[in-house]
């Protein structure tokens, strides 16, 4: 490890490390009751990330980001059971916590004070929240990230920056399935993330 660290340092392999915090804007699509009723809910949540930039050049570099994102929301409503006529509280759980990892190519547009960038690349996600009601949960997902950023470099090693990333998901979070319990069929709807955007600001350290 010391040898590799020495080699990377000499080659200026690692350029900087950044710590970001912000929020997500997202929408979750629920295709319920055998696709007879499809609805979309918009919400926002927290987002945090650590970003490592490397292979730095004047007009481009690579970056790898590990982030946490809150997607969707949990709602509740009152309803009456059709058989027992007893009032119940029903929870509509469309709430997912994601751990996301991406590797992006950043195209830089440097100016005297602020450096703008356009970034894009692949990503992979892990849904780690326990959702026992959905037995067709796809815990692993993948997709594509596209975004941009602004970076202000102080004299020395520190910088301030703002990032915007749009995340595209390749698969539905939950595949539709049917369970039969005591002669009753329970439909687990297909649920997918239609839109997910993260907006974060933070600080970084240049090696």
PDB file of C-alpha atoms in Angstrom:
ATOM      1  CA  UNK A   1       0.000   0.000   0.000  1.00  0.00           C
ATOM      2  CA  UNK A   2       2.848   2.374   0.787  1.00  0.00           C
ATOM      3  CA  UNK A   3       4.449   1.563  -2.563  1.00  0.00           C
ATOM      4  CA  UNK A   4       1.204   2.169  -4.456  1.00  0.00           C
ATOM      5  CA  UNK A   5       0.599   5.369  -2.518  1.00  0.00           C
ATOM      6  CA  UNK A   6       4.079   6.575  -3.436  1.00  0.00           C
ATOM      7  CA  UNK A   7       3.546   5.738  -7.094  1.00  0.00           C
ATOM      8  CA  UNK A   8       0.165   7.480  -7.209  1.00  0.00           C
ATOM      9  CA  UNK A   9       1.556  10.535  -5.455  1.00  0.00           C
ATOM     10  CA  UNK A  10       4.465  10.803  -7.836  1.00  0.00           C
ATOM     11  CA  UNK A  11       2.169  10.414 -10.826  1.00  0.00           C
ATOM     12  CA  UNK A  12      -0.377  12.849  -9.336  1.00  0.00           C
ATOM     13  CA  UNK A  13      -3.000  10.144  -9.751  1.00  0.00           C
ATOM     14  CA  UNK A  14      -5.373  11.490  -7.077  1.00  0.00           C
ATOM     15  CA  UNK A  15      -6.243  15.129  -7.630  1.00  0.00           C
ATOM     16  CA  UNK A  16      -8.732  16.006  -4.869  1.00  0.00           C
ATOM     17  CA  UNK A  17     -11.342  14.719  -2.436  1.00  0.00           C
ATOM     18  CA  UNK A  18     -14.732  16.383  -1.900  1.00  0.00           C
ATOM     19  CA  UNK A  19     -17.518  16.156   0.692  1.00  0.00           C
ATOM     20  CA  UNK A  20     -21.032  17.066  -0.460  1.00  0.00           C
ATOM     21  CA  UNK A  21     -24.421  17.535   1.181  1.00  0.00           C
ATOM     22  CA  UNK A  22     -27.776  18.533  -0.267  1.00  0.00           C
ATOM     23  CA  UNK A  23     -31.135  17.134  -1.297  1.00  0.00           C
ATOM     24  CA  UNK A  24     -32.867  15.044  -3.952  1.00  0.00           C
ATOM     25  CA  UNK A  25     -35.894  15.845  -6.079  1.00  0.00           C
ATOM     26  CA  UNK A  26     -37.566  12.658  -7.247  1.00  0.00           C
ATOM     27  CA  UNK A  27     -40.748  10.991  -8.373  1.00  0.00           C
ATOM     28  CA  UNK A  28     -41.847   7.406  -7.743  1.00  0.00           C
ATOM     29  CA  UNK A  29     -44.310   5.698 -10.078  1.00  0.00           C
ATOM     30  CA  UNK A  30     -46.646   3.080  -8.596  1.00  0.00           C
ATOM     31  CA  UNK A  31     -48.402   0.798 -11.097  1.00  0.00           C
ATOM     32  CA  UNK A  32     -50.993  -0.734  -8.800  1.00  0.00           C
ATOM     33  CA  UNK A  33     -53.929  -3.105  -9.077  1.00  0.00           C
ATOM     34  CA  UNK A  34     -52.842  -4.881 -12.223  1.00  0.00           C
ATOM     35  CA  UNK A  35     -51.926  -1.580 -13.953  1.00  0.00           C
ATOM     36  CA  UNK A  36     -55.507  -0.296 -13.737  1.00  0.00           C
ATOM     37  CA  UNK A  37     -54.369   2.622 -11.612  1.00  0.00           C
ATOM     38  CA  UNK A  38     -50.967   4.191 -12.221  1.00  0.00           C
ATOM     39  CA  UNK A  39     -49.941   7.258 -10.271  1.00  0.00           C
ATOM     40  CA  UNK A  40     -46.797   9.275  -9.700  1.00  0.00           C
ATOM     41  CA  UNK A  41     -45.701  11.023  -6.508  1.00  0.00           C
ATOM     42  CA  UNK A  42     -43.095  13.761  -6.224  1.00  0.00           C
ATOM     43  CA  UNK A  43     -40.991  14.211  -3.118  1.00  0.00           C
ATOM     44  CA  UNK A  44     -37.567  15.255  -1.876  1.00  0.00           C
ATOM     45  CA  UNK A  45     -35.040  13.872   0.568  1.00  0.00           C
ATOM     46  CA  UNK A  46     -31.515  14.171   1.884  1.00  0.00           C
ATOM     47  CA  UNK A  47     -28.376  13.462  -0.120  1.00  0.00           C
ATOM     48  CA  UNK A  48     -24.742  13.140   0.972  1.00  0.00           C
ATOM     49  CA  UNK A  49     -21.667  12.071  -0.963  1.00  0.00           C
ATOM     50  CA  UNK A  50     -17.913  11.703  -0.932  1.00  0.00           C
ATOM     51  CA  UNK A  51     -16.202  12.309  -4.260  1.00  0.00           C
ATOM     52  CA  UNK A  52     -12.682  11.394  -5.372  1.00  0.00           C
ATOM     53  CA  UNK A  53     -11.187  13.052  -8.470  1.00  0.00           C
ATOM     54  CA  UNK A  54      -8.180  11.597 -10.286  1.00  0.00           C
ATOM     55  CA  UNK A  55      -6.279  11.560 -13.597  1.00  0.00           C
ATOM     56  CA  UNK A  56      -6.568  15.342 -13.658  1.00  0.00           C
ATOM     57  CA  UNK A  57      -5.845  17.274 -16.881  1.00  0.00           C
ATOM     58  CA  UNK A  58      -6.500  20.828 -17.974  1.00  0.00           C
ATOM     59  CA  UNK A  59      -9.841  20.102 -19.627  1.00  0.00           C
ATOM     60  CA  UNK A  60     -10.949  16.756 -18.180  1.00  0.00           C
ATOM     61  CA  UNK A  61     -10.623  14.348 -15.273  1.00  0.00           C
ATOM     62  CA  UNK A  62     -12.280  11.232 -13.874  1.00  0.00           C
ATOM     63  CA  UNK A  63     -14.224  11.085 -10.613  1.00  0.00           C
ATOM     64  CA  UNK A  64     -15.783   8.348  -8.494  1.00  0.00           C
ATOM     65  CA  UNK A  65     -18.575   9.173  -6.047  1.00  0.00           C
ATOM     66  CA  UNK A  66     -20.171   7.205  -3.220  1.00  0.00           C
ATOM     67  CA  UNK A  67     -23.478   8.763  -2.186  1.00  0.00           C
ATOM     68  CA  UNK A  68     -26.533   8.245   0.008  1.00  0.00           C
ATOM     69  CA  UNK A  69     -29.948   9.313  -1.302  1.00  0.00           C
ATOM     70  CA  UNK A  70     -33.463   9.306   0.130  1.00  0.00           C
ATOM     71  CA  UNK A  71     -36.058   8.508  -2.518  1.00  0.00           C
ATOM     72  CA  UNK A  72     -39.848   8.714  -2.244  1.00  0.00           C
ATOM     73  CA  UNK A  73     -41.985   9.156   0.836  1.00  0.00           C
ATOM     74  CA  UNK A  74     -44.327   7.347   3.215  1.00  0.00           C
ATOM     75  CA  UNK A  75     -47.985   8.356   3.326  1.00  0.00           C
ATOM     76  CA  UNK A  76     -50.996   7.062   5.236  1.00  0.00           C
ATOM     77  CA  UNK A  77     -54.761   7.129   4.785  1.00  0.00           C
ATOM     78  CA  UNK A  78     -57.843   5.859   6.594  1.00  0.00           C
ATOM     79  CA  UNK A  79     -59.920   3.072   5.056  1.00  0.00           C
ATOM     80  CA  UNK A  80     -62.687   0.595   5.940  1.00  0.00           C
ATOM     81  CA  UNK A  81     -62.285  -3.141   5.423  1.00  0.00           C
ATOM     82  CA  UNK A  82     -64.865  -4.354   2.894  1.00  0.00           C
ATOM     83  CA  UNK A  83     -65.577  -7.582   4.843  1.00  0.00           C
ATOM     84  CA  UNK A  84     -65.321  -6.653   8.540  1.00  0.00           C
ATOM     85  CA  UNK A  85     -66.276  -2.952   8.118  1.00  0.00           C
ATOM     86  CA  UNK A  86     -63.545  -2.101  10.623  1.00  0.00           C
ATOM     87  CA  UNK A  87     -61.642   1.125  10.067  1.00  0.00           C
ATOM     88  CA  UNK A  88     -57.898   0.755   9.475  1.00  0.00           C
ATOM     89  CA  UNK A  89     -54.961   2.985   8.707  1.00  0.00           C
ATOM     90  CA  UNK A  90     -53.319   2.021   5.438  1.00  0.00           C
ATOM     91  CA  UNK A  91     -49.719   2.974   4.723  1.00  0.00           C
ATOM     92  CA  UNK A  92     -48.576   3.669   1.195  1.00  0.00           C
ATOM     93  CA  UNK A  93     -44.868   2.938   1.478  1.00  0.00           C
ATOM     94  CA  UNK A  94     -42.937   4.353  -1.444  1.00  0.00           C
ATOM     95  CA  UNK A  95     -39.782   5.186   0.469  1.00  0.00           C
ATOM     96  CA  UNK A  96     -36.337   3.865  -0.419  1.00  0.00           C
ATOM     97  CA  UNK A  97     -32.827   4.589   0.817  1.00  0.00           C
ATOM     98  CA  UNK A  98     -30.162   4.139  -1.829  1.00  0.00           C
ATOM     99  CA  UNK A  99     -26.393   3.747  -1.681  1.00  0.00           C
ATOM    100  CA  UNK A 100     -25.124   4.804  -5.106  1.00  0.00           C
ATOM    101  CA  UNK A 101     -21.684   4.564  -6.691  1.00  0.00           C
ATOM    102  CA  UNK A 102     -20.731   6.202  -9.982  1.00  0.00           C
ATOM    103  CA  UNK A 103     -17.647   6.848 -12.084  1.00  0.00           C
ATOM    104  CA  UNK A 104     -17.912   9.939 -14.260  1.00  0.00           C
ATOM    105  CA  UNK A 105     -15.915  11.630 -16.980  1.00  0.00           C
ATOM    106  CA  UNK A 106     -15.800  15.365 -16.243  1.00  0.00           C
ATOM    107  CA  UNK A 107     -15.288  17.818 -19.112  1.00  0.00           C
ATOM    108  CA  UNK A 108     -13.981  21.074 -17.631  1.00  0.00           C
ATOM    109  CA  UNK A 109     -14.416  24.653 -18.829  1.00  0.00           C
ATOM    110  CA  UNK A 110     -11.881  26.619 -16.773  1.00  0.00           C
ATOM    111  CA  UNK A 111     -12.064  30.379 -16.264  1.00  0.00           C
ATOM    112  CA  UNK A 112     -10.036  32.735 -14.105  1.00  0.00           C
ATOM    113  CA  UNK A 113     -12.086  32.253 -10.932  1.00  0.00           C
ATOM    114  CA  UNK A 114     -14.699  29.538 -11.434  1.00  0.00           C
ATOM    115  CA  UNK A 115     -14.366  26.198 -13.224  1.00  0.00           C
ATOM    116  CA  UNK A 116     -17.550  24.787 -14.767  1.00  0.00           C
ATOM    117  CA  UNK A 117     -17.826  21.133 -15.722  1.00  0.00           C
ATOM    118  CA  UNK A 118     -20.080  18.682 -17.549  1.00  0.00           C
ATOM    119  CA  UNK A 119     -20.024  15.115 -16.189  1.00  0.00           C
ATOM    120  CA  UNK A 120     -21.503  11.781 -17.260  1.00  0.00           C
ATOM    121  CA  UNK A 121     -20.955   8.067 -16.707  1.00  0.00           C
ATOM    122  CA  UNK A 122     -22.339   4.766 -15.346  1.00  0.00           C
ATOM    123  CA  UNK A 123     -23.590   4.096 -11.828  1.00  0.00           C
ATOM    124  CA  UNK A 124     -24.802   1.232  -9.643  1.00  0.00           C
ATOM    125  CA  UNK A 125     -27.177   1.375  -6.659  1.00  0.00           C
ATOM    126  CA  UNK A 126     -28.069  -0.707  -3.635  1.00  0.00           C
ATOM    127  CA  UNK A 127     -31.454  -0.380  -1.883  1.00  0.00           C
ATOM    128  CA  UNK A 128     -30.746  -1.233   1.742  1.00  0.00           C
ATOM    129  CA  UNK A 129     -33.958  -0.290   3.561  1.00  0.00           C
ATOM    130  CA  UNK A 130     -36.002  -3.280   4.767  1.00  0.00           C
ATOM    131  CA  UNK A 131     -39.271  -3.469   2.828  1.00  0.00           C
ATOM    132  CA  UNK A 132     -40.644  -6.874   3.770  1.00  0.00           C
ATOM    133  CA  UNK A 133     -44.002  -6.271   2.087  1.00  0.00           C
ATOM    134  CA  UNK A 134     -42.397  -6.332  -1.352  1.00  0.00           C
ATOM    135  CA  UNK A 135     -40.899  -9.725  -2.135  1.00  0.00           C
ATOM    136  CA  UNK A 136     -39.868  -8.691  -5.648  1.00  0.00           C
ATOM    137  CA  UNK A 137     -37.577  -5.870  -4.525  1.00  0.00           C
ATOM    138  CA  UNK A 138     -34.609  -5.436  -6.865  1.00  0.00           C
ATOM    139  CA  UNK A 139     -31.958  -4.462  -4.343  1.00  0.00           C
ATOM    140  CA  UNK A 140     -29.318  -3.927  -7.013  1.00  0.00           C
ATOM    141  CA  UNK A 141     -29.945  -1.491  -9.814  1.00  0.00           C
ATOM    142  CA  UNK A 142     -27.819   0.284 -12.367  1.00  0.00           C
ATOM    143  CA  UNK A 143     -28.107   3.233 -14.690  1.00  0.00           C
ATOM    144  CA  UNK A 144     -26.530   6.409 -15.988  1.00  0.00           C
ATOM    145  CA  UNK A 145     -25.667   9.763 -14.408  1.00  0.00           C
ATOM    146  CA  UNK A 146     -25.517  13.119 -16.182  1.00  0.00           C
ATOM    147  CA  UNK A 147     -24.817  16.454 -14.551  1.00  0.00           C
ATOM    148  CA  UNK A 148     -22.759  19.573 -14.154  1.00  0.00           C
ATOM    149  CA  UNK A 149     -20.828  21.468 -11.533  1.00  0.00           C
ATOM    150  CA  UNK A 150     -19.208  24.731 -10.492  1.00  0.00           C
ATOM    151  CA  UNK A 151     -15.913  24.866  -8.610  1.00  0.00           C
ATOM    152  CA  UNK A 152     -14.167  27.798  -6.954  1.00  0.00           C
ATOM    153  CA  UNK A 153     -10.547  27.110  -6.038  1.00  0.00           C
ATOM    154  CA  UNK A 154      -9.014  29.125  -3.215  1.00  0.00           C
ATOM    155  CA  UNK A 155      -5.354  29.975  -3.103  1.00  0.00           C
ATOM    156  CA  UNK A 156      -3.923  26.830  -1.644  1.00  0.00           C
ATOM    157  CA  UNK A 157      -5.594  23.460  -1.355  1.00  0.00           C
ATOM    158  CA  UNK A 158      -9.283  24.156  -0.596  1.00  0.00           C
ATOM    159  CA  UNK A 159     -12.270  24.713  -2.863  1.00  0.00           C
ATOM    160  CA  UNK A 160     -16.020  25.248  -2.742  1.00  0.00           C
ATOM    161  CA  UNK A 161     -18.306  23.641  -5.289  1.00  0.00           C
ATOM    162  CA  UNK A 162     -21.895  22.916  -6.309  1.00  0.00           C
ATOM    163  CA  UNK A 163     -23.042  19.830  -8.228  1.00  0.00           C
ATOM    164  CA  UNK A 164     -26.214  18.809 -10.038  1.00  0.00           C
ATOM    165  CA  UNK A 165     -26.680  15.181 -11.163  1.00  0.00           C
ATOM    166  CA  UNK A 166     -29.629  13.542 -12.910  1.00  0.00           C
ATOM    167  CA  UNK A 167     -29.810   9.785 -12.274  1.00  0.00           C
ATOM    168  CA  UNK A 168     -31.453   7.361 -14.700  1.00  0.00           C
ATOM    169  CA  UNK A 169     -32.462   3.890 -13.451  1.00  0.00           C
ATOM    170  CA  UNK A 170     -32.420   0.922 -15.810  1.00  0.00           C
ATOM    171  CA  UNK A 171     -34.767  -1.366 -13.842  1.00  0.00           C
ATOM    172  CA  UNK A 172     -37.913  -1.045 -11.769  1.00  0.00           C
ATOM    173  CA  UNK A 173     -37.302  -1.080  -8.028  1.00  0.00           C
ATOM    174  CA  UNK A 174     -40.064  -3.598  -7.496  1.00  0.00           C
ATOM    175  CA  UNK A 175     -41.401  -6.090 -10.028  1.00  0.00           C
ATOM    176  CA  UNK A 176     -45.086  -6.887  -9.956  1.00  0.00           C
ATOM    177  CA  UNK A 177     -46.004 -10.134  -8.241  1.00  0.00           C
ATOM    178  CA  UNK A 178     -48.989 -11.908  -6.741  1.00  0.00           C
ATOM    179  CA  UNK A 179     -49.205 -13.785  -3.441  1.00  0.00           C
ATOM    180  CA  UNK A 180     -52.078 -16.060  -2.412  1.00  0.00           C
ATOM    181  CA  UNK A 181     -52.756 -16.133   1.336  1.00  0.00           C
ATOM    182  CA  UNK A 182     -55.846 -17.963   2.671  1.00  0.00           C
ATOM    183  CA  UNK A 183     -57.631 -17.749  -0.685  1.00  0.00           C
ATOM    184  CA  UNK A 184     -56.944 -14.004  -0.972  1.00  0.00           C
ATOM    185  CA  UNK A 185     -54.742 -12.680  -3.751  1.00  0.00           C
ATOM    186  CA  UNK A 186     -52.493  -9.789  -2.758  1.00  0.00           C
ATOM    187  CA  UNK A 187     -51.038  -7.711  -5.545  1.00  0.00           C
ATOM    188  CA  UNK A 188     -47.553  -6.262  -5.070  1.00  0.00           C
ATOM    189  CA  UNK A 189     -47.453  -3.433  -7.621  1.00  0.00           C
ATOM    190  CA  UNK A 190     -44.577  -2.580  -9.899  1.00  0.00           C
ATOM    191  CA  UNK A 191     -42.738   0.481  -8.583  1.00  0.00           C
ATOM    192  CA  UNK A 192     -40.084   2.478 -10.400  1.00  0.00           C
ATOM    193  CA  UNK A 193     -38.168   5.715  -9.941  1.00  0.00           C
ATOM    194  CA  UNK A 194     -39.065   7.908 -12.888  1.00  0.00           C
ATOM    195  CA  UNK A 195     -37.023  10.973 -11.980  1.00  0.00           C
ATOM    196  CA  UNK A 196     -34.185  11.495  -9.533  1.00  0.00           C
ATOM    197  CA  UNK A 197     -32.044  14.619  -9.296  1.00  0.00           C
ATOM    198  CA  UNK A 198     -29.502  15.483  -6.621  1.00  0.00           C
ATOM    199  CA  UNK A 199     -28.341  19.016  -5.845  1.00  0.00           C
ATOM    200  CA  UNK A 200     -25.380  19.251  -3.460  1.00  0.00           C
ATOM    201  CA  UNK A 201     -22.837  21.779  -2.280  1.00  0.00           C
ATOM    202  CA  UNK A 202     -19.631  21.116  -0.386  1.00  0.00           C
ATOM    203  CA  UNK A 203     -15.945  21.661   0.047  1.00  0.00           C
ATOM    204  CA  UNK A 204     -12.893  19.864  -1.222  1.00  0.00           C
ATOM    205  CA  UNK A 205      -9.176  19.454  -0.631  1.00  0.00           C
ATOM    206  CA  UNK A 206      -6.681  19.445  -3.484  1.00  0.00           C
ATOM    207  CA  UNK A 207      -3.626  17.223  -2.929  1.00  0.00           C
TER     208      UNK A 207
END
